[in-house]
CSV table of N, CA and C in Angstrom, one decimal:
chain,number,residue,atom,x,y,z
A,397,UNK,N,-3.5,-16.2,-47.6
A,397,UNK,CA,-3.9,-15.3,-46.5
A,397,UNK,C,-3.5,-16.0,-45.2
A,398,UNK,N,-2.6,-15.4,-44.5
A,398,UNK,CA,-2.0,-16.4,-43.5
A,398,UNK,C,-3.4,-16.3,-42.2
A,399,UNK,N,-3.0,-17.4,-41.1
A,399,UNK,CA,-4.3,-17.4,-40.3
A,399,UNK,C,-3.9,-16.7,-39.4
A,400,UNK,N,-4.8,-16.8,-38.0
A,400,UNK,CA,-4.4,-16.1,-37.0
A,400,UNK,C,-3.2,-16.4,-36.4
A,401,UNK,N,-3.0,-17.7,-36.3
A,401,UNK,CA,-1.7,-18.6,-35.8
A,401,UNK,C,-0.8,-18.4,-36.2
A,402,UNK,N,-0.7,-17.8,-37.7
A,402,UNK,CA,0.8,-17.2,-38.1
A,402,UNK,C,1.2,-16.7,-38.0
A,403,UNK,N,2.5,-16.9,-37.6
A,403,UNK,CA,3.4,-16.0,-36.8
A,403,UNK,C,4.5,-15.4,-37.4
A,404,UNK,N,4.7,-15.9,-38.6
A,404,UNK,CA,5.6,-15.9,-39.7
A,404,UNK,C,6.4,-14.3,-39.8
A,405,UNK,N,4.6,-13.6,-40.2
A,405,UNK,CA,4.8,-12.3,-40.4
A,405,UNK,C,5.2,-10.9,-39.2
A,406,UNK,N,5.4,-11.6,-37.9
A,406,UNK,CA,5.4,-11.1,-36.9
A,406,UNK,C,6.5,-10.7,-36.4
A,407,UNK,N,7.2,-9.8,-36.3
A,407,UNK,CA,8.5,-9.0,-36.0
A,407,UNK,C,9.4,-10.2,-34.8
A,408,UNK,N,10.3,-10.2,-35.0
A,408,UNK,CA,11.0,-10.8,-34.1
A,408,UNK,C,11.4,-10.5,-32.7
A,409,UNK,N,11.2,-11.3,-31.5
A,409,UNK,CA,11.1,-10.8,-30.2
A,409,UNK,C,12.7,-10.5,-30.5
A,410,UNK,N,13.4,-9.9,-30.2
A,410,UNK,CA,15.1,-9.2,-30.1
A,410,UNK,C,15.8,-9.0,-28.7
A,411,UNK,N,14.2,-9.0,-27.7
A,411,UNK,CA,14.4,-8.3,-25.5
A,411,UNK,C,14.1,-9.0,-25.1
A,412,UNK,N,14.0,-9.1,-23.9
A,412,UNK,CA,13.0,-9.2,-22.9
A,412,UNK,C,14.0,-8.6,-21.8
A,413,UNK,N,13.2,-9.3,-20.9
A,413,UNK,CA,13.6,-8.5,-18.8
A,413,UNK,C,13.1,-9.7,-18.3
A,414,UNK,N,13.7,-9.9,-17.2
A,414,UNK,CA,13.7,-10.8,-16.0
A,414,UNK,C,13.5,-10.1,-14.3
A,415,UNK,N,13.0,-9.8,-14.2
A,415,UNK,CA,12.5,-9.5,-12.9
A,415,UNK,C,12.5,-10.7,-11.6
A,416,UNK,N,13.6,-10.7,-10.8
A,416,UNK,CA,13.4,-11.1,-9.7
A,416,UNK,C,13.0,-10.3,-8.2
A,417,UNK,N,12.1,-10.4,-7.7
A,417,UNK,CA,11.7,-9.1,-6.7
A,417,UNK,C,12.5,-9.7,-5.3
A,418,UNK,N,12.3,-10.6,-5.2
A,418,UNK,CA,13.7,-10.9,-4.1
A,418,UNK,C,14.6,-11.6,-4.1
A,419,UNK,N,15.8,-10.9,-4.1
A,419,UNK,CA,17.2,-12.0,-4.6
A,419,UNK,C,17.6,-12.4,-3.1
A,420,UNK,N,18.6,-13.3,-2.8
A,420,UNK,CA,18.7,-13.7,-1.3
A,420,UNK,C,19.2,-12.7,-0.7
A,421,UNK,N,19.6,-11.7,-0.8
A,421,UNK,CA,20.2,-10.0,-0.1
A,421,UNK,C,19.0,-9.5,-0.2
A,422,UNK,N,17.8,-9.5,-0.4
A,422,UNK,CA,16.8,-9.3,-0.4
A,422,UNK,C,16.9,-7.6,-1.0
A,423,UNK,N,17.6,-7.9,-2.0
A,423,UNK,CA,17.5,-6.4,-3.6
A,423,UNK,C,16.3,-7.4,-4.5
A,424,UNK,N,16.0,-6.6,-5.4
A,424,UNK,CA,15.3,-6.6,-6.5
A,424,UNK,C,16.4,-7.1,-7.4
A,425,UNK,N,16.0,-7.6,-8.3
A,425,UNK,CA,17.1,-7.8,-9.7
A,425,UNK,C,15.9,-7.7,-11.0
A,426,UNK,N,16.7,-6.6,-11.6
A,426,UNK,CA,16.1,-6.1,-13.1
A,426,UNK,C,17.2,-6.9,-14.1
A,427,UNK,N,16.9,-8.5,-15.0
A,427,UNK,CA,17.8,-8.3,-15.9
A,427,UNK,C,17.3,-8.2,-17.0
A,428,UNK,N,17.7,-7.4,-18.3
A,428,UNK,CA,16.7,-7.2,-19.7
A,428,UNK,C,18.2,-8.3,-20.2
A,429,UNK,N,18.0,-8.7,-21.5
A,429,UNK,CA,18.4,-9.4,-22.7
A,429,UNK,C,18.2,-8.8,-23.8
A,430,UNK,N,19.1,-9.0,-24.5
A,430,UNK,CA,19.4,-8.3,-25.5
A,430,UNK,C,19.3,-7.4,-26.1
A,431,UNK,N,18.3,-7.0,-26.9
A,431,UNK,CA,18.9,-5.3,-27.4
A,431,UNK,C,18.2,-4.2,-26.8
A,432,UNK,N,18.4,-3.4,-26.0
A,432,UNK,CA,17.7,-2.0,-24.9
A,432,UNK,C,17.6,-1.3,-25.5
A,433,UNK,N,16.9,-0.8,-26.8
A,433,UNK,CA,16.3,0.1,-28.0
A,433,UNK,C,15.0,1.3,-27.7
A,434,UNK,N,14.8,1.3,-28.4
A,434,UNK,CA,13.3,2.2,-28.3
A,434,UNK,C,12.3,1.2,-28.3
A,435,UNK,N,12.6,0.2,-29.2
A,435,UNK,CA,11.4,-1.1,-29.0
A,435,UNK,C,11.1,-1.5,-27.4
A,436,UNK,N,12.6,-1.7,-27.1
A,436,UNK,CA,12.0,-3.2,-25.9
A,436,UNK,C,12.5,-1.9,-24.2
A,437,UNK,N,12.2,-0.6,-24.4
A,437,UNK,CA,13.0,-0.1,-22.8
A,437,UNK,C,11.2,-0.1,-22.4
A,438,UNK,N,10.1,-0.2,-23.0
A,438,UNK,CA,9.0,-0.3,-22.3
A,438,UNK,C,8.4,-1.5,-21.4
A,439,UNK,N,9.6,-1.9,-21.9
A,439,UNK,CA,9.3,-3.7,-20.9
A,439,UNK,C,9.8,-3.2,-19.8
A,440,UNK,N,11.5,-2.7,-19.9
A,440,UNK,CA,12.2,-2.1,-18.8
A,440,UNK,C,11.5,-1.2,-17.5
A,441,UNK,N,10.9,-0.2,-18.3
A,441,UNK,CA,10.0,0.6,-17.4
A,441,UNK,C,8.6,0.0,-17.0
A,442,UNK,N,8.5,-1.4,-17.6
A,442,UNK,CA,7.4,-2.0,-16.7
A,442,UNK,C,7.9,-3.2,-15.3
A,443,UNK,N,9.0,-3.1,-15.8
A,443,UNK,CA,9.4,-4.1,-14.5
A,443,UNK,C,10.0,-3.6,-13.4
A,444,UNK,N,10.2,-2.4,-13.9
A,444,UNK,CA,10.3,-1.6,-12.5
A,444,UNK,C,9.2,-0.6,-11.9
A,445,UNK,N,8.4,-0.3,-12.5
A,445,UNK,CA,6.9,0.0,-11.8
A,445,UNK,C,6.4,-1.1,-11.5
A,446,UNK,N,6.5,-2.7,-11.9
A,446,UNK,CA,6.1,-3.8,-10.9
A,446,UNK,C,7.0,-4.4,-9.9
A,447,UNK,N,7.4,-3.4,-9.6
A,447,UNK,CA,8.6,-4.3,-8.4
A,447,UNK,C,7.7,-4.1,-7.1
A,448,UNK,N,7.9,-4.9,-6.0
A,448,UNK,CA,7.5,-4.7,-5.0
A,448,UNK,C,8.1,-3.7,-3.9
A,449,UNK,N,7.3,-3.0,-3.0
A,449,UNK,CA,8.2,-2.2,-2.2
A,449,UNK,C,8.7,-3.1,-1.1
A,450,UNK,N,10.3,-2.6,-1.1
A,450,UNK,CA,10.7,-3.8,-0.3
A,450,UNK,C,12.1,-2.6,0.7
A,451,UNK,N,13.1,-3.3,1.4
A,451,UNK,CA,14.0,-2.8,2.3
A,451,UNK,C,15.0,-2.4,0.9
A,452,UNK,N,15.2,-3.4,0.2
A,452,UNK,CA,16.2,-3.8,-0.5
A,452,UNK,C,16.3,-2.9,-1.4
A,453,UNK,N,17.6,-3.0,-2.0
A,453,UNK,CA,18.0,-2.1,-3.0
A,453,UNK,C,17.0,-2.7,-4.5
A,454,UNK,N,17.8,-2.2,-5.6
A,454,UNK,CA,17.4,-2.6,-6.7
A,454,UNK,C,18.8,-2.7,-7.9
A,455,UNK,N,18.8,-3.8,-8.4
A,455,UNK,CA,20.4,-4.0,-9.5
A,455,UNK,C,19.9,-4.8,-10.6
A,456,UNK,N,20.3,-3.7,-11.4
A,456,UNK,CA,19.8,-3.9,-12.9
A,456,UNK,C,21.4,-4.4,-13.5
A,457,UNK,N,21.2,-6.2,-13.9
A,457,UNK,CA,22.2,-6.5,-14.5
A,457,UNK,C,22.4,-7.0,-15.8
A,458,UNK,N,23.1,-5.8,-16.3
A,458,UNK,CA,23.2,-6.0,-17.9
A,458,UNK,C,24.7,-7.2,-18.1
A,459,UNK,N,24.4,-8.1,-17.9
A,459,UNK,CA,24.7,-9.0,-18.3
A,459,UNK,C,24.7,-9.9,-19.8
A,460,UNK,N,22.9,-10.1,-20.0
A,460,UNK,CA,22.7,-10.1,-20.9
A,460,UNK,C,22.4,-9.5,-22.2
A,461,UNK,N,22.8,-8.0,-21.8
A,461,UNK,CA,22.3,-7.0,-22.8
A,461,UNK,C,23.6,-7.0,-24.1
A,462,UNK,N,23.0,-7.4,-25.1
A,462,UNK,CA,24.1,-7.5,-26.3
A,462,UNK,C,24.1,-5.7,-27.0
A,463,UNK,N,23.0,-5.1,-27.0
A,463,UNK,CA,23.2,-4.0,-27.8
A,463,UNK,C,22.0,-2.2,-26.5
A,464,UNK,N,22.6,-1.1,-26.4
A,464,UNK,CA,22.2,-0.4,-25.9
A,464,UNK,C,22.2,0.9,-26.6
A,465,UNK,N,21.5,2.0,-26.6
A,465,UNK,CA,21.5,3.1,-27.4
A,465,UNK,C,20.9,4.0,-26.0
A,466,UNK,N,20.3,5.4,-26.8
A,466,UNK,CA,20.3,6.4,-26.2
A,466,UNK,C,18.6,5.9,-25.4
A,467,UNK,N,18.1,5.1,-25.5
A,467,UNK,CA,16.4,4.9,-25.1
A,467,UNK,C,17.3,3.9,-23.4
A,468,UNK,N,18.2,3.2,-23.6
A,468,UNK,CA,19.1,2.8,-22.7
A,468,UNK,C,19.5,3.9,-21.7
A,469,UNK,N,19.9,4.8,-22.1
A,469,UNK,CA,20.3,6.4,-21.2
A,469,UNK,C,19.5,6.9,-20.6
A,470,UNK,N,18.1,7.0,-21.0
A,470,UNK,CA,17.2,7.5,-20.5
A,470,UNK,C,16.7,6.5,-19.6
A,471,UNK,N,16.8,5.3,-19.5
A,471,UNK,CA,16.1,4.4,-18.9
A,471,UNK,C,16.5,4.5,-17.3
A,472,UNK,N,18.3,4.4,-17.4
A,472,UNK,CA,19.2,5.0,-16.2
A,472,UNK,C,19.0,5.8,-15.8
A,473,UNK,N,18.3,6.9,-16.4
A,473,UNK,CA,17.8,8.1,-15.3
A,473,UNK,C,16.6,7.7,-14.9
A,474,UNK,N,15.9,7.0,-15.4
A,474,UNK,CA,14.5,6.8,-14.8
A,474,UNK,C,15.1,6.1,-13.8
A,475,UNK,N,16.2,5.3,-13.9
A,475,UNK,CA,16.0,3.9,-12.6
A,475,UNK,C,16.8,5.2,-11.9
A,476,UNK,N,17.5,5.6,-12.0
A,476,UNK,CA,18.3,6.9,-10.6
A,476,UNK,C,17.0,7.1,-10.0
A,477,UNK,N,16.0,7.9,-10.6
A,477,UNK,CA,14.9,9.0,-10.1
A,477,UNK,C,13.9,7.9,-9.2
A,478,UNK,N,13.5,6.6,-10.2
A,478,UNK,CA,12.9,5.3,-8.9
A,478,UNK,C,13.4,5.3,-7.5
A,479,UNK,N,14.6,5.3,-7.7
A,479,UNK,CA,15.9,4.5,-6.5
A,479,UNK,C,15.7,5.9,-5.4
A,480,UNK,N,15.6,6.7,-6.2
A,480,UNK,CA,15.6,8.7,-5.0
A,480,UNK,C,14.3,8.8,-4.4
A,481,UNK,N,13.5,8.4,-5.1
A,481,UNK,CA,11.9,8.1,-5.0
A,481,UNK,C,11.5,7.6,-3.6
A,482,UNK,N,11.8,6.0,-4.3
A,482,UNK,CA,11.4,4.9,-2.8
A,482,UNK,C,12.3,4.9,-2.5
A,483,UNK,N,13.8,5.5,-2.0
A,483,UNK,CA,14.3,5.5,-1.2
A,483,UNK,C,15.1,4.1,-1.5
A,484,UNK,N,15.5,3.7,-2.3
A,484,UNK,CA,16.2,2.5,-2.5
A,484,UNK,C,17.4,2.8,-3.1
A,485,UNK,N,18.5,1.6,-3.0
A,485,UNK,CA,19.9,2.4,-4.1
A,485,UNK,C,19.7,1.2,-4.6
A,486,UNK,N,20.1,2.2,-5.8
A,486,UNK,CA,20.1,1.3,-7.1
A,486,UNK,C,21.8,0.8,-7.4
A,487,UNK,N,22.0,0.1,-7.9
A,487,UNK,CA,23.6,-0.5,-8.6
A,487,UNK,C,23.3,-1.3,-10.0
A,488,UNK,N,24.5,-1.4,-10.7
A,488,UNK,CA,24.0,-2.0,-11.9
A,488,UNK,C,25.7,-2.6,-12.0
A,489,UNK,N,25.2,-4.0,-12.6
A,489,UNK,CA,26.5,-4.9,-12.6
A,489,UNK,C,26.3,-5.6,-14.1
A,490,UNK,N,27.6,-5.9,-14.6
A,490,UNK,CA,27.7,-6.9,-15.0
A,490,UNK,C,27.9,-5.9,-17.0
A,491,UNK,N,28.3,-4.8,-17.2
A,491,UNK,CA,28.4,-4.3,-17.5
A,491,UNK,C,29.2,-5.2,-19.2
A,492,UNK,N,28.5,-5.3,-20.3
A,492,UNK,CA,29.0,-6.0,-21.4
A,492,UNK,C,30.0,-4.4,-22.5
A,493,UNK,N,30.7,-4.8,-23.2
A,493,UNK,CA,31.8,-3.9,-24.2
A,493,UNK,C,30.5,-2.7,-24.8
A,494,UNK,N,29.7,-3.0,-25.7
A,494,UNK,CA,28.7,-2.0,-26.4
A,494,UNK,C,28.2,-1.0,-25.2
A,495,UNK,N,27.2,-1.8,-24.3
A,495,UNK,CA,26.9,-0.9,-23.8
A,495,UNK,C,27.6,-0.4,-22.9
A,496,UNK,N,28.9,-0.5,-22.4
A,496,UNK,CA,29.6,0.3,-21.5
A,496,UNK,C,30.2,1.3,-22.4
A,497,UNK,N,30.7,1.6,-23.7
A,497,UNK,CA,31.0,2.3,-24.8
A,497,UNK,C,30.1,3.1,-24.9
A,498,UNK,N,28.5,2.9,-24.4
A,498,UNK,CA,27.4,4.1,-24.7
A,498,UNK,C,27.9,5.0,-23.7
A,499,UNK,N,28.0,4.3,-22.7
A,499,UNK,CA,27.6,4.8,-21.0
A,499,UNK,C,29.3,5.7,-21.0
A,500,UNK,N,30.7,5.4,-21.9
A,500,UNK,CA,31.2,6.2,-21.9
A,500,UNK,C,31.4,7.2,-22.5
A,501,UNK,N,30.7,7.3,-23.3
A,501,UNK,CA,30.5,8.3,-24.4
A,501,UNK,C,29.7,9.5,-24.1
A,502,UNK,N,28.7,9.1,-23.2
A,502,UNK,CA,27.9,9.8,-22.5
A,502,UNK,C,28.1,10.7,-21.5
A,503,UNK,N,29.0,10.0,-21.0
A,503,UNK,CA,29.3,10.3,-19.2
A,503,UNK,C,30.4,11.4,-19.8
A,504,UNK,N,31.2,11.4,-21.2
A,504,UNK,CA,32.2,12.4,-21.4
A,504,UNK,C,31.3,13.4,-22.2
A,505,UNK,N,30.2,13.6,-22.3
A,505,UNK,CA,28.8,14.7,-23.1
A,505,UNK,C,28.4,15.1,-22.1
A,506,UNK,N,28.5,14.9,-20.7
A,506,UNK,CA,27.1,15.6,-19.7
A,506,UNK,C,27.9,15.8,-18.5
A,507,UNK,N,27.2,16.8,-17.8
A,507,UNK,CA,27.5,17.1,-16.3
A,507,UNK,C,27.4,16.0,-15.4
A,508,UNK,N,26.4,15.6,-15.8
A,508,UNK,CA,26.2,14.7,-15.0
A,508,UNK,C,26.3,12.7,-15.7
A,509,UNK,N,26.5,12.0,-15.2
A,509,UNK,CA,26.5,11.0,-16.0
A,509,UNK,C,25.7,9.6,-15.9
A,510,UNK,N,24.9,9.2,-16.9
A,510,UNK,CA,23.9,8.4,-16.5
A,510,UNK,C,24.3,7.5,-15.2
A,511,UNK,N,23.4,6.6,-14.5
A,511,UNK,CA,23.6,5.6,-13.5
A,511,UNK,C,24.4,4.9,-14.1
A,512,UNK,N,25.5,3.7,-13.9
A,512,UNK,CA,26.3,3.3,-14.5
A,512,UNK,C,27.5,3.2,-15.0
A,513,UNK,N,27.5,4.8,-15.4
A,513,UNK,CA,28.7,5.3,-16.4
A,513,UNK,C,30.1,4.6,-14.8
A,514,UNK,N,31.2,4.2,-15.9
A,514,UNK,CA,32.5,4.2,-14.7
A,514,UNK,C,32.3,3.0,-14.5
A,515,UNK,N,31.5,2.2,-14.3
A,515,UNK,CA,31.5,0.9,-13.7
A,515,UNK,C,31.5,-0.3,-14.9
């Protein structure tokens, strides 16, 4: 019977997010790590309901993101509708092969095309 301390049996962390609230341009910086799923976009949408209100924009840099799906798509709209909200522009840099493949695939399915797509 394992103890409390065992960790053994415990799913593997796969995300996280990095949240800087002021970068020296005085933007926000959202960066998540690795895989942007249905598991880990609830980290996403909490680090941008903790962001501070500031002048600055906000730039979510997938840099680190090894893997993105459709919970990734929806996340982009939520950060567009943030950014129209408080009044802030959003940008997103640093764009890796998978998930720019989602964001093209997408942007050729819809009228409109998530935050990102093209870049």
């Amino acid at each position: 019977m394992p103890s409390e301390t065992d960790l053994s049996s415990s799913p593997p962390v796969h995300a996280g997010v990095h949240t800087t609230t002021r970068a020296p341009d005085g933007d926000a910086v959202v960066a998540p790590w690795g895989e942007v799923d249905y598991d880990s976009a609830p980290l996403l949408y909490r680090a941008v309901n903790g962001l501070t209100a500031g002048d600055g924009g906000v730039v979510l840099d997938m840099a680190d993101v090894t893997f993105m799906d459709i919970a990734g798509l929806h996340f982009l709209r939520y950060l567009r509708s943030y950014g129209e909200e408080h009044r802030r522009a959003v940008t997103t840099v640093n764009w890796g092969r998978q998930p720019q493949r989602v964001l093209t695939l997408a942007g050729s399915l819809m009228d409109e095309p998530p935050l990102g797509a093209g870049r």
